[in-house]
Amino acid sequence: MVLEQSGQIKGLALIFWEFPIGRSIVEVMTTPELAGNLCEIDLVQQPVAKAESHKLSAAHICVMADSGMGKVLEQAWFTKVRTYLDML
């Protein structure tokens, strides 16, 4: 799914289907100026609705800790399940 404004791509959402386990993995990317914008929330909700239409019961989204996407996901009714730590 692509978010386009004034002829420019401002964001996209990729969906990876995992039908055998009833899950989808969603990746959302937007330009910085859309952070927390209603368009960004809609871009999250679209793939979730698509997953639900395919009878998938879970949608997982991994976000960077400092991205601000966590607040957007809370507005889209997601809950934090786990935290991953980088081992560098």
PDB file of C-alpha atoms in Angstrom:
ATOM      1  CA  MET A   1       0.000   0.000   0.000  1.00  0.00           C
ATOM      2  CA  VAL A   2       1.292   3.420  -0.932  1.00  0.00           C
ATOM      3  CA  LEU A   3       0.536   6.806   0.614  1.00  0.00           C
ATOM      4  CA  GLU A   4       0.765   9.483  -2.044  1.00  0.00           C
ATOM      5  CA  GLN A   5       0.248  13.233  -1.616  1.00  0.00           C
ATOM      6  CA  SER A   6       0.513  15.807  -4.393  1.00  0.00           C
ATOM      7  CA  GLY A   7       2.097  13.250  -6.703  1.00  0.00           C
ATOM      8  CA  GLN A   8       4.822  12.296  -4.207  1.00  0.00           C
ATOM      9  CA  ILE A   9       5.159   9.040  -2.306  1.00  0.00           C
ATOM     10  CA  LYS A  10       5.059   9.872   1.405  1.00  0.00           C
ATOM     11  CA  GLY A  11       4.779   6.388   2.855  1.00  0.00           C
ATOM     12  CA  LEU A  12       4.186   2.718   2.262  1.00  0.00           C
ATOM     13  CA  ALA A  13       3.029  -0.371   4.088  1.00  0.00           C
ATOM     14  CA  LEU A  14       4.234  -3.872   3.285  1.00  0.00           C
ATOM     15  CA  ILE A  15       2.311  -6.959   4.394  1.00  0.00           C
ATOM     16  CA  PHE A  16       3.882 -10.387   4.763  1.00  0.00           C
ATOM     17  CA  TRP A  17       1.279 -13.143   5.048  1.00  0.00           C
ATOM     18  CA  GLU A  18       1.821 -16.118   7.360  1.00  0.00           C
ATOM     19  CA  PHE A  19      -1.381 -18.044   6.659  1.00  0.00           C
ATOM     20  CA  PRO A  20      -0.360 -21.330   8.358  1.00  0.00           C
ATOM     21  CA  ILE A  21      -0.121 -19.567  11.739  1.00  0.00           C
ATOM     22  CA  GLY A  22      -2.842 -16.951  11.150  1.00  0.00           C
ATOM     23  CA  ARG A  23      -0.553 -13.944  11.331  1.00  0.00           C
ATOM     24  CA  SER A  24       0.586 -11.035   9.210  1.00  0.00           C
ATOM     25  CA  ILE A  25       3.756  -9.014   9.615  1.00  0.00           C
ATOM     26  CA  VAL A  26       3.375  -5.352   8.686  1.00  0.00           C
ATOM     27  CA  GLU A  27       6.143  -2.884   7.939  1.00  0.00           C
ATOM     28  CA  VAL A  28       5.256   0.812   7.717  1.00  0.00           C
ATOM     29  CA  MET A  29       7.547   3.559   6.461  1.00  0.00           C
ATOM     30  CA  THR A  30       6.663   7.254   6.171  1.00  0.00           C
ATOM     31  CA  THR A  31       8.438  10.518   5.642  1.00  0.00           C
ATOM     32  CA  PRO A  32       9.350  12.297   8.912  1.00  0.00           C
ATOM     33  CA  GLU A  33       6.836  15.118   8.435  1.00  0.00           C
ATOM     34  CA  LEU A  34       3.953  12.625   8.621  1.00  0.00           C
ATOM     35  CA  ALA A  35       4.905  11.319  12.077  1.00  0.00           C
ATOM     36  CA  GLY A  36       1.730  11.005  14.144  1.00  0.00           C
ATOM     37  CA  ASN A  37      -0.417  12.380  11.315  1.00  0.00           C
ATOM     38  CA  LEU A  38      -3.850  10.847  10.626  1.00  0.00           C
ATOM     39  CA  CYS A  39      -2.502   9.688   7.246  1.00  0.00           C
ATOM     40  CA  GLU A  40       0.153   7.637   9.037  1.00  0.00           C
ATOM     41  CA  ILE A  41      -2.469   6.062  11.304  1.00  0.00           C
ATOM     42  CA  ASP A  42      -4.589   5.208   8.253  1.00  0.00           C
ATOM     43  CA  LEU A  43      -1.543   3.654   6.604  1.00  0.00           C
ATOM     44  CA  VAL A  44      -1.242   1.349   9.631  1.00  0.00           C
ATOM     45  CA  GLN A  45      -4.945   0.501   9.723  1.00  0.00           C
ATOM     46  CA  GLN A  46      -5.219  -0.430   6.024  1.00  0.00           C
ATOM     47  CA  PRO A  47      -2.985  -3.532   6.158  1.00  0.00           C
ATOM     48  CA  VAL A  48      -4.618  -4.580   9.433  1.00  0.00           C
ATOM     49  CA  ALA A  49      -8.043  -4.466   7.762  1.00  0.00           C
ATOM     50  CA  LYS A  50      -6.627  -6.435   4.828  1.00  0.00           C
ATOM     51  CA  ALA A  51      -5.257  -9.084   7.209  1.00  0.00           C
ATOM     52  CA  GLU A  52      -8.628  -9.320   8.956  1.00  0.00           C
ATOM     53  CA  SER A  53     -10.354  -9.800   5.592  1.00  0.00           C
ATOM     54  CA  HIS A  54      -8.082 -12.825   5.040  1.00  0.00           C
ATOM     55  CA  LYS A  55      -9.102 -14.210   8.470  1.00  0.00           C
ATOM     56  CA  LEU A  56      -5.659 -13.614   9.990  1.00  0.00           C
ATOM     57  CA  SER A  57      -6.037 -13.056  13.711  1.00  0.00           C
ATOM     58  CA  ALA A  58      -2.758 -11.267  14.479  1.00  0.00           C
ATOM     59  CA  ALA A  59      -0.742  -8.455  12.948  1.00  0.00           C
ATOM     60  CA  HIS A  60       2.796  -7.819  14.179  1.00  0.00           C
ATOM     61  CA  ILE A  61       4.713  -4.595  13.600  1.00  0.00           C
ATOM     62  CA  CYS A  62       8.305  -4.063  14.752  1.00  0.00           C
ATOM     63  CA  VAL A  63       9.327  -0.450  15.285  1.00  0.00           C
ATOM     64  CA  MET A  64      12.504   1.319  16.280  1.00  0.00           C
ATOM     65  CA  ALA A  65      12.383   2.539  19.894  1.00  0.00           C
ATOM     66  CA  ASP A  66      13.084   6.174  18.976  1.00  0.00           C
ATOM     67  CA  SER A  67      10.794   6.373  15.940  1.00  0.00           C
ATOM     68  CA  GLY A  68       7.601   7.606  17.606  1.00  0.00           C
ATOM     69  CA  MET A  69       5.671   4.901  15.752  1.00  0.00           C
ATOM     70  CA  GLY A  70       4.711   3.308  19.085  1.00  0.00           C
ATOM     71  CA  LYS A  71       2.306   6.176  19.805  1.00  0.00           C
ATOM     72  CA  VAL A  72       0.807   5.864  16.326  1.00  0.00           C
ATOM     73  CA  LEU A  73       0.277   2.147  16.859  1.00  0.00           C
ATOM     74  CA  GLU A  74      -1.441   2.764  20.201  1.00  0.00           C
ATOM     75  CA  GLN A  75      -3.869   5.080  18.380  1.00  0.00           C
ATOM     76  CA  ALA A  76      -4.507   2.226  15.925  1.00  0.00           C
ATOM     77  CA  TRP A  77      -5.349  -0.129  18.862  1.00  0.00           C
ATOM     78  CA  PHE A  78      -2.060  -2.046  18.929  1.00  0.00           C
ATOM     79  CA  THR A  79      -0.515  -3.124  22.209  1.00  0.00           C
ATOM     80  CA  LYS A  80       3.146  -3.601  23.015  1.00  0.00           C
ATOM     81  CA  VAL A  81       3.927  -7.292  23.362  1.00  0.00           C
ATOM     82  CA  ARG A  82       7.694  -7.497  23.591  1.00  0.00           C
ATOM     83  CA  THR A  83      10.888  -5.493  23.297  1.00  0.00           C
ATOM     84  CA  TYR A  84      13.845  -6.537  21.190  1.00  0.00           C
ATOM     85  CA  LEU A  85      17.342  -5.455  22.130  1.00  0.00           C
ATOM     86  CA  ASP A  86      20.101  -4.767  19.617  1.00  0.00           C
ATOM     87  CA  MET A  87      23.318  -6.608  20.367  1.00  0.00           C
ATOM     88  CA  LEU A  88      26.044  -4.612  18.680  1.00  0.00           C
TER      89      LEU A  88
END
